[in-house]
Coordinates of C-alpha atoms and ligand atoms in Angstrom, one line a residue:
M9 CA -18.9 35.0 -14.1
H10 CA -22.0 35.9 -11.8
W11 CA -24.3 33.0 -11.1
P12 CA -27.9 33.6 -9.9
R13 CA -27.8 32.9 -6.2
R14 CA -29.9 29.8 -6.4
I15 CA -27.7 28.2 -8.9
E16 CA -24.6 29.1 -6.9
F17 CA -25.9 27.3 -3.8
K18 CA -26.8 24.3 -5.9
L19 CA -23.3 24.1 -7.2
K20 CA -22.0 24.2 -3.8
A21 CA -24.3 21.5 -2.5
N22 CA -23.4 19.3 -5.3
K23 CA -19.8 19.6 -5.1
M24 CA -18.5 16.2 -5.1
D25 CA -14.7 16.2 -4.7
L26 CA -12.2 13.2 -4.6
R27 CA -12.0 13.4 -0.8
R28 CA -15.6 12.1 -0.7
I29 CA -15.3 9.1 -3.2
G30 CA -11.6 8.4 -2.6
E31 CA -9.2 6.5 -4.9
F32 CA -11.4 3.5 -5.3
G33 CA -14.6 5.3 -5.7
L34 CA -12.9 7.2 -8.7
I35 CA -11.6 4.0 -10.4
H36 CA -15.1 2.5 -10.1
R37 CA -16.5 5.5 -11.9
I38 CA -13.8 5.5 -14.6
R39 CA -14.5 1.9 -15.1
K40 CA -18.1 2.5 -15.6
W41 CA -17.5 5.5 -17.9
T42 CA -15.1 3.8 -20.2
D43 CA -16.8 0.3 -20.1
A44 CA -14.1 -1.5 -22.3
S45 CA -14.8 -4.7 -24.1
G46 CA -13.6 -6.6 -27.1
P47 CA -13.0 -10.0 -28.5
D48 CA -9.6 -10.2 -27.3
L49 CA -9.9 -8.4 -24.0
I50 CA -9.6 -10.9 -21.2
Q51 CA -9.3 -8.5 -18.2
G52 CA -9.5 -4.6 -18.4
I53 CA -9.9 -2.3 -15.3
G54 CA -10.3 -4.2 -12.0
D55 CA -7.4 -6.6 -11.8
D56 CA -3.7 -5.9 -11.0
V57 CA -2.8 -6.4 -14.7
A58 CA -4.7 -5.8 -17.9
V59 CA -4.9 -9.3 -20.0
V60 CA -5.2 -9.4 -23.6
E61 CA -5.4 -12.5 -25.8
M62 CA -2.6 -13.5 -28.1
G63 CA -3.4 -16.9 -29.4
S64 CA -2.7 -19.5 -26.5
K65 CA -0.9 -16.9 -24.6
A66 CA -1.9 -13.7 -23.0
L67 CA -0.3 -10.4 -23.0
L68 CA 0.0 -8.7 -19.5
V69 CA 0.2 -5.1 -19.2
T70 CA 0.5 -3.0 -15.9
T71 CA 1.6 0.4 -14.8
D72 CA 2.4 2.2 -11.7
I73 CA 3.2 5.9 -10.7
L74 CA 5.6 7.0 -8.0
I75 CA 5.5 10.8 -6.9
E76 CA 7.9 12.7 -4.9
G77 CA 6.3 13.9 -1.7
I78 CA 3.5 11.3 -2.0
H79 CA 5.3 7.8 -2.5
F80 CA 8.8 8.8 -1.5
H81 CA 11.0 11.8 -0.3
P82 CA 14.5 12.3 -1.6
S83 CA 15.7 12.9 2.0
W84 CA 15.0 9.4 3.0
M85 CA 15.0 7.5 -0.4
D86 CA 18.0 7.7 -2.6
P87 CA 17.8 7.4 -6.5
Y88 CA 19.3 3.9 -6.4
S89 CA 16.5 2.5 -4.3
L90 CA 13.9 4.6 -6.1
G91 CA 15.1 2.8 -9.3
R92 CA 14.7 -0.6 -7.8
K93 CA 11.4 0.0 -6.1
S94 CA 9.7 1.5 -9.1
L95 CA 10.2 -1.6 -11.2
A96 CA 9.8 -3.8 -8.2
V97 CA 6.2 -2.7 -7.7
N98 CA 5.3 -3.4 -11.1
L99 CA 6.9 -6.8 -11.1
S100 CA 4.7 -7.6 -8.1
D101 CA 1.6 -6.9 -10.1
I102 CA 2.8 -9.3 -12.9
A103 CA 3.6 -11.9 -10.1
S104 CA 0.1 -11.6 -8.8
M105 CA -1.4 -13.0 -12.1
G106 CA 1.4 -15.8 -12.2
G107 CA 2.8 -14.0 -15.2
I108 CA 6.3 -13.7 -16.7
P109 CA 7.6 -10.2 -16.7
K110 CA 9.4 -9.2 -20.0
Y111 CA 9.7 -5.6 -21.0
Y112 CA 9.2 -2.3 -19.6
L113 CA 9.1 1.5 -20.4
V114 CA 10.0 4.2 -17.9
S115 CA 8.6 7.7 -18.1
I116 CA 10.2 10.4 -15.8
G117 CA 9.3 13.9 -14.9
L118 CA 12.2 15.8 -13.5
P119 CA 13.1 19.4 -12.1
K120 CA 15.7 21.0 -14.0
N121 CA 18.1 21.5 -11.2
L122 CA 18.3 17.8 -10.5
P123 CA 22.0 16.5 -10.8
L124 CA 22.8 14.1 -13.5
S125 CA 24.2 11.7 -11.0
F126 CA 20.7 11.2 -9.4
I127 CA 19.4 10.0 -12.6
S128 CA 22.3 7.7 -13.4
S129 CA 21.9 6.2 -10.0
F130 CA 18.3 5.8 -10.6
Y131 CA 19.0 3.9 -13.8
R132 CA 21.7 1.8 -12.1
G133 CA 18.8 0.8 -9.5
L134 CA 16.4 -0.1 -12.4
K135 CA 18.9 -2.1 -14.3
Q136 CA 19.9 -4.1 -11.1
E137 CA 16.1 -5.1 -10.5
A138 CA 15.7 -5.8 -14.3
K139 CA 18.8 -8.1 -14.3
R140 CA 17.3 -10.0 -11.5
F141 CA 14.0 -10.6 -13.1
R142 CA 15.3 -10.7 -16.6
V143 CA 13.4 -7.8 -18.0
Q144 CA 14.5 -5.3 -20.5
L145 CA 14.0 -1.7 -20.8
V146 CA 12.5 -0.7 -24.3
G147 CA 11.3 2.9 -24.1
G148 CA 9.7 5.7 -22.1
D149 CA 9.3 9.4 -22.2
T150 CA 11.0 12.4 -20.4
S151 CA 9.7 15.8 -19.4
L152 CA 10.3 18.7 -17.2
S153 CA 8.4 18.5 -13.7
Q154 CA 8.3 20.5 -10.5
K155 CA 8.6 17.2 -8.7
I156 CA 10.2 13.9 -9.6
I157 CA 7.7 11.5 -11.1
V158 CA 8.4 8.0 -12.1
N159 CA 6.0 5.9 -14.2
I160 CA 6.8 2.4 -15.3
C161 CA 4.8 0.4 -17.6
L162 CA 5.7 -3.4 -17.5
L163 CA 4.6 -5.9 -20.2
G164 CA 4.7 -9.6 -19.6
E165 CA 3.1 -12.9 -20.8
G166 CA 1.2 -16.0 -19.4
E167 CA -0.5 -19.1 -20.5
K168 CA -4.1 -18.1 -20.9
K169 CA -5.3 -21.1 -19.2
N170 CA -3.0 -20.7 -16.0
L171 CA -3.4 -17.0 -15.1
L172 CA -4.9 -16.1 -11.7
F173 CA -7.3 -13.2 -11.2
R174 CA -8.8 -11.4 -8.2
K175 CA -12.0 -13.0 -9.3
G176 CA -12.0 -16.7 -8.7
A177 CA -12.3 -17.1 -5.1
R178 CA -14.9 -19.8 -3.9
V179 CA -16.7 -20.1 -0.7
G180 CA -15.0 -22.6 1.5
D181 CA -11.5 -21.8 0.0
D182 CA -8.6 -21.1 2.5
L183 CA -7.0 -17.6 2.5
F184 CA -3.2 -17.5 2.4
V185 CA -0.5 -14.8 2.5
S186 CA 3.2 -15.1 1.5
G187 CA 5.9 -13.6 3.7
K188 CA 5.4 -11.4 6.7
L189 CA 3.4 -8.4 6.9
G190 CA 3.8 -4.9 8.2
D191 CA 7.7 -4.7 8.0
A192 CA 7.7 -2.2 5.0
A193 CA 5.2 0.1 6.8
L194 CA 7.2 0.0 10.0
G195 CA 10.4 0.6 8.0
L196 CA 8.7 3.7 6.3
K197 CA 8.1 5.0 9.9
L198 CA 11.6 4.5 10.9
L199 CA 12.8 6.4 7.6
Q200 CA 10.4 9.4 8.0
K201 CA 11.5 9.8 11.7
K202 CA 15.0 9.5 10.7
S203 CA 15.4 6.9 13.4
K204 CA 18.7 5.2 13.4
I205 CA 17.7 2.4 15.7
K206 CA 20.6 -0.2 15.8
G207 CA 19.3 -3.4 14.6
S208 CA 16.2 -2.2 12.8
E209 CA 17.8 -1.9 9.3
G210 CA 16.2 -4.9 8.1
L211 CA 12.9 -3.1 8.2
I212 CA 14.0 -0.1 6.3
K213 CA 15.4 -2.6 3.7
K214 CA 11.9 -4.1 3.5
H215 CA 10.5 -0.7 2.7
L216 CA 13.2 0.3 0.1
F217 CA 13.7 -3.1 -1.5
P218 CA 10.5 -5.1 -1.8
C219 CA 10.9 -8.5 -3.1
P220 CA 8.4 -9.3 -5.9
R221 CA 7.2 -12.9 -5.7
V222 CA 7.5 -13.8 -9.3
E223 CA 8.4 -17.2 -9.1
L224 CA 6.1 -18.2 -6.4
G225 CA 3.3 -16.5 -8.3
Q226 CA 3.9 -18.6 -11.4
A227 CA 4.0 -21.8 -9.2
L228 CA 0.7 -21.0 -7.8
A229 CA -0.6 -20.4 -11.3
R230 CA 0.9 -23.3 -12.9
D231 CA -1.5 -26.1 -11.9
H232 CA -4.1 -23.8 -10.5
V233 CA -2.9 -24.5 -7.0
A234 CA -4.7 -21.2 -6.2
T235 CA -8.0 -20.0 -7.3
A236 CA -7.6 -16.0 -7.0
M237 CA -4.8 -13.8 -6.4
I238 CA -3.8 -10.1 -5.7
D239 CA -0.5 -8.6 -4.4
V240 CA -0.7 -6.8 -1.1
S241 CA 0.3 -3.1 -2.0
D242 CA -2.3 -1.0 -0.2
G243 CA -2.7 -3.2 3.1
L244 CA -3.8 -6.8 3.9
L245 CA -7.4 -5.8 4.6
I246 CA -8.1 -3.3 1.8
D247 CA -6.4 -5.8 -0.8
T248 CA -8.7 -8.8 0.7
S249 CA -11.7 -6.5 0.2
H250 CA -10.6 -5.8 -3.5
L251 CA -10.2 -9.8 -4.0
I252 CA -13.5 -10.6 -2.4
E253 CA -15.4 -7.7 -4.1
E254 CA -14.2 -9.1 -7.6
S255 CA -15.0 -12.6 -6.5
G256 CA -18.4 -11.7 -5.3
V257 CA -17.8 -13.5 -1.8
G258 CA -17.2 -12.7 1.8
A259 CA -14.2 -13.6 4.0
L260 CA -12.9 -13.9 7.6
I261 CA -9.3 -13.4 8.8
W262 CA -7.9 -14.5 12.1
E263 CA -5.7 -11.6 13.4
D264 CA -3.5 -14.0 15.5
R265 CA -2.5 -15.9 12.4
I266 CA -1.1 -12.9 10.5
P267 CA 2.5 -13.5 10.1
L268 CA 4.8 -11.0 11.7
S269 CA 8.6 -11.0 11.6
R270 CA 10.9 -11.1 14.6
L271 CA 12.0 -7.5 13.9
Y272 CA 8.4 -6.2 13.5
R273 CA 7.4 -7.7 16.9
K274 CA 10.3 -6.3 18.5
W275 CA 9.9 -2.6 17.2
V276 CA 6.4 -2.2 16.5
R277 CA 5.4 -1.2 20.1
S278 CA 7.7 1.9 20.1
F279 CA 5.3 3.4 17.3
L280 CA 2.0 1.8 17.6
K281 CA -0.8 0.9 20.3
D282 CA -2.3 -1.8 18.3
P283 CA 0.7 -4.0 17.2
F284 CA -1.2 -5.4 14.3
Q285 CA -2.1 -2.0 12.6
F286 CA 0.7 -1.9 10.1
A287 CA 0.3 -5.6 9.3
L288 CA -3.4 -5.1 8.6
S289 CA -3.4 -1.8 7.0
G290 CA 0.0 -0.5 6.5
G291 CA 0.6 -1.5 2.7
E292 CA 3.7 -1.7 0.7
D293 CA 4.2 -5.4 1.6
Y294 CA 4.3 -6.6 -2.0
E295 CA 3.4 -10.2 -0.8
L296 CA 0.9 -12.4 -2.6
L297 CA -2.5 -12.9 -1.2
F298 CA -4.4 -15.8 -2.5
T299 CA -7.1 -18.3 -2.0
A300 CA -7.1 -22.1 -2.6
S301 CA -9.3 -25.1 -2.0
S302 CA -8.6 -26.6 1.4
D303 CA -7.5 -29.9 -0.3
R304 CA -4.4 -28.1 -1.6
R305 CA -3.0 -27.3 2.0
E306 CA 0.0 -29.8 1.6
E307 CA 1.1 -28.2 -1.6
M308 CA 1.6 -25.0 0.6
T309 CA 4.1 -26.7 2.7
S310 CA 6.1 -28.0 -0.2
L311 CA 6.0 -24.4 -1.9
T312 CA 7.2 -22.9 1.2
R313 CA 10.0 -25.2 1.4
M314 CA 10.8 -25.0 -2.4
F315 CA 10.9 -21.2 -2.6
K316 CA 11.9 -20.6 1.3
I317 CA 9.0 -18.2 1.5
P318 CA 6.5 -18.7 4.3
I319 CA 3.0 -19.2 3.2
T320 CA 0.5 -18.7 6.0
R321 CA -3.2 -19.6 6.2
I322 CA -4.8 -16.7 7.6
G323 CA -8.5 -17.0 6.9
K324 CA -11.2 -18.4 4.7
I325 CA -13.8 -17.4 2.1
L326 CA -17.3 -16.9 3.1
P327 CA -20.6 -16.5 1.3
K328 CA -21.1 -12.9 0.3
N329 CA -23.8 -12.3 2.7
E330 CA -21.5 -13.0 5.6
G331 CA -19.5 -9.9 4.6
F332 CA -15.9 -9.4 5.6
R333 CA -14.9 -10.2 9.2
L334 CA -11.8 -9.8 11.2
I335 CA -11.5 -11.9 14.3
K336 CA -9.1 -10.0 16.7
K337 CA -6.7 -11.7 19.1
D338 CA -9.1 -11.2 21.9
G339 CA -11.8 -13.1 20.1
K340 CA -13.8 -10.1 19.4
E341 CA -14.8 -9.1 15.8
D342 CA -13.7 -5.7 14.7
L343 CA -12.9 -4.3 11.3
P344 CA -11.0 -1.0 11.3
S345 CA -12.1 2.1 9.1
P346 CA -10.5 2.8 6.9
L347 CA -9.1 -0.5 6.0
G348 CA -5.9 0.6 4.5
F349 CA -4.3 3.3 2.3
E350 CA -6.3 5.2 -0.3
H351 CA -5.3 8.2 -2.0
F352 CA -7.5 11.4 -1.6
K353 CA -9.1 10.0 1.5
Ligands
ADP417 P1 -2.6 -2.0 -8.0 O1 -2.7 -1.5 -6.6 O2 -2.7 -3.3 -8.2 O3 -1.7 -1.4 -8.9 P2 -4.7 -0.2 -8.6 O4 -5.5 0.0 -7.3 O5 -3.8 1.0 -8.8 O6 -4.1 -1.6 -8.7 O7 -5.8 -0.2 -9.8 C1 -6.9 -1.0 -9.7 C2 -7.4 -1.2 -11.1 O8 -7.8 0.1 -11.6 C3 -6.3 -1.6 -12.3 O9 -7.1 -2.5 -13.1 C4 -5.7 -0.4 -12.7 O10 -5.3 -0.5 -14.1 C5 -7.1 0.5 -12.9 N1 -6.9 1.9 -12.9 C6 -6.2 2.5 -11.8 N2 -6.1 3.8 -12.2 C7 -6.8 4.1 -13.3 C8 -7.0 5.2 -14.2 N3 -6.6 6.4 -13.7 N4 -7.6 4.9 -15.5 C9 -8.0 3.7 -15.8 N5 -7.7 2.6 -15.1 C10 -7.2 2.8 -13.7
MG418 MG1 -1.7 -5.1 -7.4

């Protein structure tokens, strides 16, 4: 088609592609375009899980996709690990609400020359993870595809009155994170570089086998120990920004309080100038990031002991007009850009 020259120019000038708005800008628009509401809908787009009222209980629904070449590469991710991880990342979203995972469906897109043994190992991994968290496979879909694609939809339930959302943080609350941060991103670097450094296997394991904090999430929700919660999938800073945005507050994080593992400290300088970069923005930690009133600090110590999972106070919630602040180790304030991983950017 031949456009008049002036219209052609206008089309080019208006060309808005996904690089400009990024993944989160796109989700924001989808949320506005679709604008779902209903008497039973407790939470639609905007949290880790969709929540639908079912009497005194709530149905929890979440979905995540893993694509070859984007989320994993068969040269460094074996099918068994892929199976476990694809379920684990969904379990982590249910954990972030304090919910109980129950049933899942798995849809797979596969190239026709893929050996059957790849798929049987993938299902072995799925089954292993499912057994550990007592969830059951109840369906899915299968299609031909150029690349390997895995999409899981996980269903769960929760007590309506206990669930924790991204919204809910209050000014003055403490900000906590479970576990240690940055190991998975460092593990990915090692896998991609095919570096077989003796003694660094623990980091690779953290990338391949994230440990969804399902029981801890439930404990934090049970007596409303926490006020708001999200899981750290895209990176500490970007996921904090999601939590404070939904809560309508600001936040401050002290960099030197961020929990780092011994292995991370040992190996990070071989890959990074700023040793905090992976812990702040690396992503795929699948730890819980949550807020709680400052009079609940003692409970964090007992939860740490009970679950043998470190819980670290890394910051606090500020009024919205004070924004999002990162106090660096040297005392200066500096928020990196971008904050973390975002598709299309
Ligand atoms: P998470 O990292 O916890 O999986 P995401 O950042 O992927 O969360 O998604 C944020 C919110 O946007 C969630 O409520 C999710 O269901 C919703 N969402 C993501 N992609 C789409 C989409 N293509 N259409 C509708 N909702 C979406
Ligand atoms: Mg999440």
